[in-house]
XYZ file of C-alpha atoms in Angstrom:
477
model
C 0.000 0.000 0.000
C 2.849 2.343 0.816
C 4.309 1.740 -2.640
C 0.928 2.437 -4.235
C 0.676 5.712 -2.402
C 4.239 6.599 -3.411
C 3.257 6.091 -7.036
C 0.333 8.459 -6.586
C 2.580 11.157 -5.140
C 5.219 10.611 -7.817
C 2.687 11.115 -10.595
C 1.828 14.598 -9.363
C 3.344 17.787 -10.787
C 6.286 19.634 -9.255
C 3.804 22.254 -8.046
C 1.852 19.628 -6.106
C 5.085 18.277 -4.680
C 6.041 21.705 -3.398
C 2.608 22.012 -1.825
C 3.057 18.585 -0.268
C 6.235 19.761 1.436
C 4.063 21.913 3.689
C 2.038 18.928 4.886
C 4.313 16.900 7.181
C 4.287 17.357 10.931
C 7.427 15.760 12.267
C 5.734 14.093 15.219
C 3.528 12.184 12.760
C 6.351 10.982 10.507
C 8.893 8.738 12.286
C 10.984 8.287 9.135
C 11.052 11.965 8.280
C 14.185 12.914 10.246
C 16.311 10.243 8.539
C 14.967 10.982 5.095
C 15.303 14.724 5.620
C 18.979 14.293 6.430
C 19.554 12.218 3.300
C 17.604 14.781 1.308
C 19.790 17.658 2.543
C 23.042 15.850 1.718
C 21.865 14.714 -1.699
C 20.506 18.113 -2.658
C 23.650 19.864 -1.451
C 25.788 17.541 -3.596
C 23.459 17.917 -6.552
C 23.471 21.680 -6.211
C 27.286 21.745 -6.235
C 27.226 19.502 -9.266
C 24.756 21.869 -10.925
C 26.575 25.186 -10.378
C 30.146 23.901 -10.328
C 32.968 25.738 -8.526
C 32.883 28.885 -10.651
C 35.278 30.312 -13.228
C 35.700 29.550 -16.919
C 37.193 26.144 -16.267
C 33.647 24.842 -15.909
C 32.659 26.040 -19.345
C 33.375 24.781 -22.826
C 34.974 27.780 -24.537
C 34.744 28.137 -28.305
C 36.456 30.645 -30.523
C 33.253 30.962 -32.555
C 29.974 31.909 -30.851
C 27.423 29.099 -30.898
C 23.659 29.334 -31.183
C 21.687 28.793 -27.966
C 20.415 25.449 -29.225
C 23.908 24.205 -30.012
C 25.857 25.669 -27.077
C 27.523 22.670 -25.305
C 27.641 24.510 -21.994
C 23.909 25.135 -22.034
C 23.293 21.491 -22.970
C 25.497 20.309 -20.094
C 23.918 22.779 -17.675
C 20.417 21.707 -18.693
C 21.283 18.030 -18.151
C 22.662 18.792 -14.697
C 19.553 20.799 -13.849
C 17.328 17.932 -14.958
C 19.365 15.509 -12.848
C 18.953 17.792 -9.840
C 15.167 17.944 -10.114
C 14.831 14.232 -10.848
C 16.781 13.508 -7.667
C 14.688 16.023 -5.736
C 11.487 14.424 -7.041
C 12.674 10.908 -6.178
C 13.730 11.775 -2.643
C 10.492 13.595 -1.893
C 8.538 10.570 -3.148
C 10.721 8.297 -1.004
C 10.122 10.473 2.042
C 6.366 10.493 1.668
C 6.219 6.790 0.788
C 8.019 5.901 4.008
C 5.840 8.276 6.023
C 2.620 6.905 4.583
C 3.754 3.343 5.271
C 4.017 4.131 8.968
C 0.610 5.831 9.008
C -1.046 2.955 7.166
C 0.356 0.410 9.600
C -0.812 2.443 12.582
C -4.296 2.889 11.120
C -4.520 -0.835 10.402
C -3.509 -1.631 13.977
C -6.083 0.810 15.350
C -8.841 -0.736 13.221
C -7.898 -4.234 14.382
C -8.153 -3.024 17.971
C -11.665 -1.710 17.304
C -12.692 -4.909 15.517
C -11.658 -6.851 18.623
C -14.792 -5.430 20.308
C -16.498 -8.229 18.319
C -19.808 -6.500 17.608
C -19.447 -6.691 13.814
C -18.768 -9.840 11.791
C -16.986 -8.178 8.889
C -16.393 -4.733 7.433
C -14.270 -2.810 4.963
C -13.139 0.804 4.771
C -11.577 3.191 2.288
C -10.142 6.702 2.310
C -9.950 8.438 -1.072
C -9.167 11.747 -2.725
C -9.494 12.934 -6.309
C -6.301 11.067 -7.251
C -7.571 7.681 -6.099
C -7.758 5.341 -3.132
C -5.334 6.314 -0.362
C -6.194 3.511 2.066
C -8.436 0.445 1.902
C -8.794 -2.512 4.220
C -11.174 -5.288 5.178
C -11.393 -6.928 8.588
C -13.328 -9.837 10.037
C -15.267 -12.435 8.101
C -17.354 -12.603 4.960
C -18.268 -16.135 6.074
C -17.417 -16.816 9.700
C -18.207 -20.543 9.600
C -15.982 -21.117 6.559
C -13.261 -18.815 7.888
C -13.515 -16.649 4.769
C -11.979 -13.235 5.381
C -13.665 -9.943 4.621
C -11.408 -7.870 2.328
C -11.592 -4.636 0.362
C -12.715 -6.766 -2.608
C -15.558 -8.496 -0.744
C -18.946 -7.585 -2.223
C -22.289 -7.069 -0.509
C -25.394 -4.913 -0.740
C -24.753 -1.275 0.156
C -28.392 -0.274 0.802
C -29.369 3.358 0.165
C -25.989 4.550 -1.094
C -27.371 2.875 -4.228
C -29.670 5.874 -4.726
C -26.750 8.101 -5.667
C -26.284 5.943 -8.774
C -29.859 6.765 -9.801
C -28.884 10.436 -9.671
C -25.836 9.933 -11.883
C -27.884 7.828 -14.318
C -30.642 10.451 -14.599
C -28.123 13.185 -15.372
C -26.429 11.009 -17.988
C -29.809 10.326 -19.595
C -30.453 14.074 -19.631
C -27.092 14.631 -21.354
C -28.141 12.069 -23.962
C -31.362 14.006 -24.579
C -33.601 11.211 -23.294
C -35.298 13.184 -20.511
C -35.231 16.435 -18.546
C -35.303 16.691 -14.779
C -38.365 18.932 -14.799
C -40.419 16.617 -17.004
C -43.566 15.141 -15.411
C -43.043 11.461 -14.663
C -46.342 10.636 -16.348
C -44.774 11.618 -19.686
C -42.849 8.347 -19.519
C -44.898 5.827 -17.532
C -47.432 3.251 -18.717
C -49.566 4.037 -15.646
C -50.416 7.349 -14.017
C -48.954 8.539 -10.720
C -51.017 11.396 -9.272
C -51.224 12.777 -5.764
C -54.993 12.498 -5.119
C -54.870 15.521 -2.825
C -53.348 17.687 -5.598
C -54.429 16.057 -8.872
C -53.502 19.099 -10.969
C -49.892 19.347 -9.737
C -47.617 17.039 -11.740
C -44.894 15.023 -10.060
C -41.593 15.666 -11.850
C -38.347 13.720 -12.063
C -36.652 16.431 -9.999
C -39.275 15.964 -7.279
C -38.358 12.268 -7.109
C -34.632 13.039 -7.046
C -34.956 15.525 -4.168
C -37.477 13.470 -2.163
C -40.175 16.134 -2.561
C -42.533 14.083 -4.769
C -45.153 13.721 -1.987
C -44.895 9.918 -2.409
C -44.681 8.081 0.916
C -43.299 4.625 1.570
C -46.424 2.500 1.797
C -46.422 -0.445 4.254
C -46.091 -2.760 1.257
C -42.632 -1.369 0.590
C -41.381 -3.573 3.431
C -44.056 -6.259 3.570
C -43.832 -7.046 -0.178
C -40.419 -5.724 -1.162
C -37.966 -8.169 0.506
C -37.862 -11.554 -1.217
C -35.984 -14.641 -0.027
C -33.505 -16.064 -2.528
C -34.369 -19.657 -1.594
C -37.157 -21.562 0.157
C -35.094 -23.457 2.724
C -32.863 -21.222 4.840
C -31.971 -23.612 7.653
C -31.057 -21.861 10.886
C -30.567 -18.473 9.234
C -32.698 -15.613 10.508
C -35.751 -14.878 8.384
C -37.182 -11.414 9.058
C -40.939 -11.275 9.399
C -41.253 -9.173 6.231
C -39.275 -11.555 4.020
C -41.510 -13.086 1.344
C -41.049 -16.478 -0.405
C -39.206 -16.554 -3.757
C -42.442 -17.147 -5.670
C -43.615 -13.609 -4.805
C -40.789 -11.894 -6.687
C -42.167 -9.438 -9.257
C -40.753 -6.923 -11.721
C -40.174 -3.338 -10.610
C -42.887 -1.800 -12.797
C -45.579 -4.161 -11.481
C -44.577 -3.513 -7.870
C -44.746 0.273 -8.284
C -48.000 0.188 -10.233
C -49.697 -1.839 -7.489
C -48.751 0.861 -4.955
C -49.012 4.119 -6.941
C -51.674 3.620 -9.612
C -55.261 4.214 -8.480
C -56.099 0.814 -9.976
C -53.322 -0.956 -8.053
C -54.019 -3.646 -5.453
C -52.152 -1.771 -2.702
C -53.115 1.765 -3.695
C -54.333 4.104 -0.957
C -54.692 7.857 -0.832
C -52.504 7.847 2.249
C -49.630 6.618 0.080
C -49.284 10.336 -0.708
C -48.706 13.346 1.539
C -51.364 15.990 1.960
C -48.802 18.396 0.553
C -48.321 19.332 -3.067
C -45.448 17.792 -5.025
C -42.332 19.932 -4.607
C -43.471 21.343 -1.280
C -42.173 19.070 1.499
C -39.197 16.745 1.950
C -40.315 13.157 2.557
C -37.630 10.514 2.102
C -39.098 7.989 -0.309
C -37.652 4.629 -1.326
C -40.674 4.119 -3.558
C -39.918 7.445 -5.239
C -36.346 6.335 -5.904
C -37.526 3.137 -7.564
C -39.970 5.169 -9.653
C -37.134 7.430 -10.843
C -35.223 4.366 -12.060
C -38.338 3.112 -13.844
C -38.755 6.501 -15.553
C -35.160 6.231 -16.757
C -35.854 2.773 -18.188
C -38.911 4.014 -20.065
C -37.127 7.140 -21.316
C -34.007 5.356 -22.570
C -35.400 1.955 -23.508
C -32.564 0.364 -21.511
C -32.983 -1.592 -18.245
C -31.664 0.368 -15.278
C -29.050 -2.244 -14.368
C -27.654 -2.243 -17.915
C -27.675 1.552 -18.174
C -25.662 1.983 -14.976
C -23.224 -0.745 -16.043
C -22.592 0.985 -19.375
C -22.324 4.567 -18.162
C -20.967 4.215 -14.616
C -19.442 0.838 -13.712
C -17.480 0.154 -16.898
C -16.036 3.669 -17.381
C -14.871 3.733 -13.755
C -13.451 0.205 -13.782
C -15.971 -1.031 -11.197
C -15.587 -4.664 -12.231
C -17.048 -6.086 -8.997
C -20.336 -4.170 -9.080
C -23.846 -5.082 -10.197
C -27.481 -5.160 -9.155
C -27.945 -8.928 -9.344
C -25.783 -11.840 -8.194
C -25.135 -13.037 -11.735
C -23.523 -9.655 -12.468
C -20.796 -9.987 -9.819
C -18.148 -12.522 -8.833
C -20.096 -14.643 -6.372
C -16.894 -16.035 -4.848
C -16.326 -12.554 -3.381
C -19.848 -12.299 -1.962
C -20.298 -11.819 1.779
C -22.968 -13.434 3.860
C -25.030 -11.049 5.981
C -25.492 -11.483 9.723
C -28.210 -10.636 12.216
C -25.514 -10.646 14.901
C -21.869 -11.688 14.989
C -22.755 -15.395 14.877
C -26.185 -15.856 13.288
C -26.527 -15.597 9.526
C -29.251 -13.565 7.844
C -31.276 -15.480 5.262
C -30.213 -14.339 1.764
C -32.729 -11.910 0.251
C -33.203 -9.575 -2.698
C -35.135 -6.354 -3.257
C -38.066 -5.914 -5.616
C -37.489 -2.149 -5.588
C -33.810 -2.870 -6.202
C -32.555 0.540 -7.482
C -33.231 2.159 -4.108
C -30.806 -0.085 -2.180
C -29.785 -3.218 -4.033
C -26.376 -2.399 -5.490
C -23.834 -5.155 -4.795
C -20.285 -3.805 -4.695
C -17.005 -3.719 -2.772
C -15.382 -0.911 -0.829
C -12.678 -0.893 -3.519
C -15.178 -0.326 -6.329
C -17.097 2.171 -4.227
C -13.786 3.946 -3.631
C -13.353 4.332 -7.393
C -16.852 5.809 -7.535
C -16.254 8.217 -4.653
C -12.993 9.326 -6.290
C -15.030 10.221 -9.376
C -17.570 12.147 -7.289
C -14.778 14.219 -5.733
C -13.275 14.810 -9.178
C -16.692 15.875 -10.452
C -17.051 18.280 -7.538
C -13.622 19.694 -8.446
C -14.605 20.148 -12.089
C -12.465 17.277 -13.384
C -15.011 14.448 -13.552
C -15.065 11.880 -16.335
C -18.522 10.332 -16.584
C -20.635 13.522 -16.534
C -20.150 17.035 -17.863
C -19.262 19.869 -15.496
C -22.804 21.200 -15.926
C -24.303 17.871 -14.888
C -22.014 17.593 -11.872
C -23.078 21.071 -10.829
C -26.694 19.887 -10.921
C -25.786 16.755 -8.954
C -24.257 18.729 -6.075
C -26.535 21.787 -6.018
C -28.540 21.989 -2.750
C -32.095 22.445 -4.004
C -34.054 22.652 -0.752
C -34.597 25.357 1.851
C -35.946 25.419 5.398
C -39.526 25.712 4.127
C -39.218 22.235 2.569
C -38.765 20.600 5.984
C -40.850 20.057 9.076
C -37.566 19.513 10.883
C -33.976 19.202 9.676
C -31.244 16.809 10.706
C -28.132 18.900 11.362
C -25.767 16.078 12.328
C -22.386 16.022 10.582
C -22.944 12.884 8.522
C -26.493 12.692 7.233
C -28.193 12.737 3.858
C -31.391 14.544 4.820
C -30.368 18.146 5.582
C -30.431 19.064 1.913
C -30.560 17.275 -1.411
C -28.801 17.432 -4.727
C -29.941 14.905 -7.343
C -30.282 11.847 -5.082
C -27.163 13.173 -3.347
C -27.315 13.948 0.365
C -25.799 17.204 1.597
C -25.201 17.730 5.310
C -25.170 21.014 7.217
C -21.415 20.609 7.767
C -20.125 20.346 4.204
C -20.297 16.560 3.885
C -21.745 15.117 0.670
C -22.761 11.491 0.240
C -25.214 8.973 1.626
C -25.881 6.455 4.359
C -27.411 3.012 3.960
C -29.223 0.463 6.078
C -30.987 -2.830 5.353
C -31.239 -6.172 7.183
C -27.626 -7.170 7.860
C -26.248 -4.037 6.178
C -24.927 -0.679 7.410
C -22.974 1.691 5.152
C -21.540 5.220 5.061
C -20.064 7.116 2.102
C -19.196 10.818 2.380
C -16.618 13.315 1.187
C -15.609 16.601 2.798
C -16.171 19.568 0.476
C -13.353 21.514 2.146
C -10.595 18.886 2.242
C -11.916 16.977 -0.812
C -11.247 13.707 1.042
C -13.807 10.904 1.182
C -14.461 7.942 3.464
C -16.336 4.652 3.074
C -17.479 2.082 5.634
C -19.365 -1.113 4.735
C -20.628 -3.562 7.389
C -22.223 -7.009 6.898
C -24.026 -7.167 10.273
C -27.233 -5.809 11.802
C -26.219 -2.951 14.068
C -27.563 -3.028 17.624
C -26.677 -0.595 20.417
C -23.212 -2.075 20.939
C -22.684 -2.432 17.214
C -23.380 1.269 16.772
C -20.490 1.996 19.132
C -18.099 -0.101 17.051
C -19.401 1.344 13.773
C -18.958 4.849 15.162
C -15.465 4.055 16.457
C -14.345 2.855 13.029
C -15.774 5.945 11.337
C -14.160 8.298 13.838
C -10.843 6.527 13.307
C -11.104 7.132 9.559
C -11.930 10.747 10.300
C -8.856 11.020 12.527
C -6.533 9.709 9.821
C -8.066 11.186 6.682
C -5.811 14.269 6.633
C -2.599 12.484 7.641
C -1.735 11.174 4.196
C-alpha cells in the first residue's frame, strides 16, 4: 500500500510536490528525520554539481559563438539541472512513501483493535481523494463458519448509497437528450402517478430526485419488497417481512400496485397531503420510480444503463445489481448478529438499495464524485455535476432538519445527500447491512465504511469508532 501511495505522489506535478512539502508534521512521521537528512546531503551535492565551482574552467569555450540550441555549456547545464530535479522528485517521493507506510500500519492496527470489540462480523473501509484510493482494508469475516476473510474486494449490498447511482444515471440520460429533470413522470410511464390531494400538480423527475414528490413509503414497501432467494434457509434468521421466492415481481408491477389508483395496494394515504415539490419526505418508492422513468425514457434496463455509463467507465468490475452480475466467490454473507446468519434476500425495488459492490469499487466511484465536484469528472459534464451537487431545498421544505455532521437529509442534490457541515454522500441500512459514504467539500477527502451485520446498540459503538478513526486519519496522508 505504501508503494501504491508513493506512485500516486510521484505522478503529481512539481507544483503539487512543493505544496506537499508543507504537509508533514514531524511528530507524525517517524521516518522523516532520517529521510530529511539524506535529502539535505543529496541536494547539497546535486546543487554543487549543478553550479560547479565557478570560473571559466567549468565552461566549454569556443572561438566561434554558438547558437543557444547548439551551445555545449547550455546542454550540459540543462542536463545537470534535470538531474537535480529528478533527484529532488525521487527523494520527496521516497520520504512520503516511508511516512505513509508508517501511518497505514498504525491505522490498520487501530482498526484491528476496534474490531476486537467483536460487535461486527466483517467490514471494509476506504479513504480516497481525487487522485484515487489512499487507504483500503477489510477486517473480520465474509463467512465466519468457513473462515472466509472480509477484504476490500468483498462484495455485498450497500443499501441506500445505491440511490446516488440513480442520480448519476438520470443526469447522464439528460445529457443524452432522453429526458429532462423537470419533465412530469407521467410523460414516460405506462400508468399514471397522481397525488390524489393535488391532482392538478404534476410530479416531476426532480421531485423524485430531491425526495419532494409527496410519495410516501407504503407499508407494502417492506411487507412485499424483501424476497428470499431460496425456500429453505436452515437456521438463518428470516425477518418477518421476508416473502417467499415465488412472490418476486418486476419493478414496474410492484410500483404500479402501490401508486396507480387501480393498483391492489393503492391508498390515498400513500401520498402526503402536501403538493409535489413542497415538502421533503424521504421515499424509497420514489427512488424506484425514478429508475423506472429512466428505463422508459431510454429503452434500456436500469441495471444495464448503470453498467454501461458508470461501472465500466470507472473500472468497477465487482459491481452489479444482481448476483449473476458480480463474482459470487467474493460475496459476503449477511449477519443478524456476529454469529447468526441472515437469510439471503433480494429487493423488488432494487434501485433504491440493491447495489452489490465492494469498498474498492465504491472507492473508485467516490474518487469520481470528488473529481466531479472539483470540475475534473469523467462520466458527466461539469454542468451535470453542478446539478448533482446543487442543494435544491430550503428550510420551508422541511418540518424539521437533521443537522448532524454525517447525514443525507439536511439538503438534497440529485439523489445526493448534503449535510449542514459540508459533507456530501449517503448512508445506507438494510437487514444485515450498514454503510456510510461521504466526502468533505473543504478537504476533498472521502471515506467509506461497509458492514455485513445488523447494528444493535453495541454495534453502533463499534461502527462509530471505526468511522471516527477514519476521520482522525483522513488528513494524515
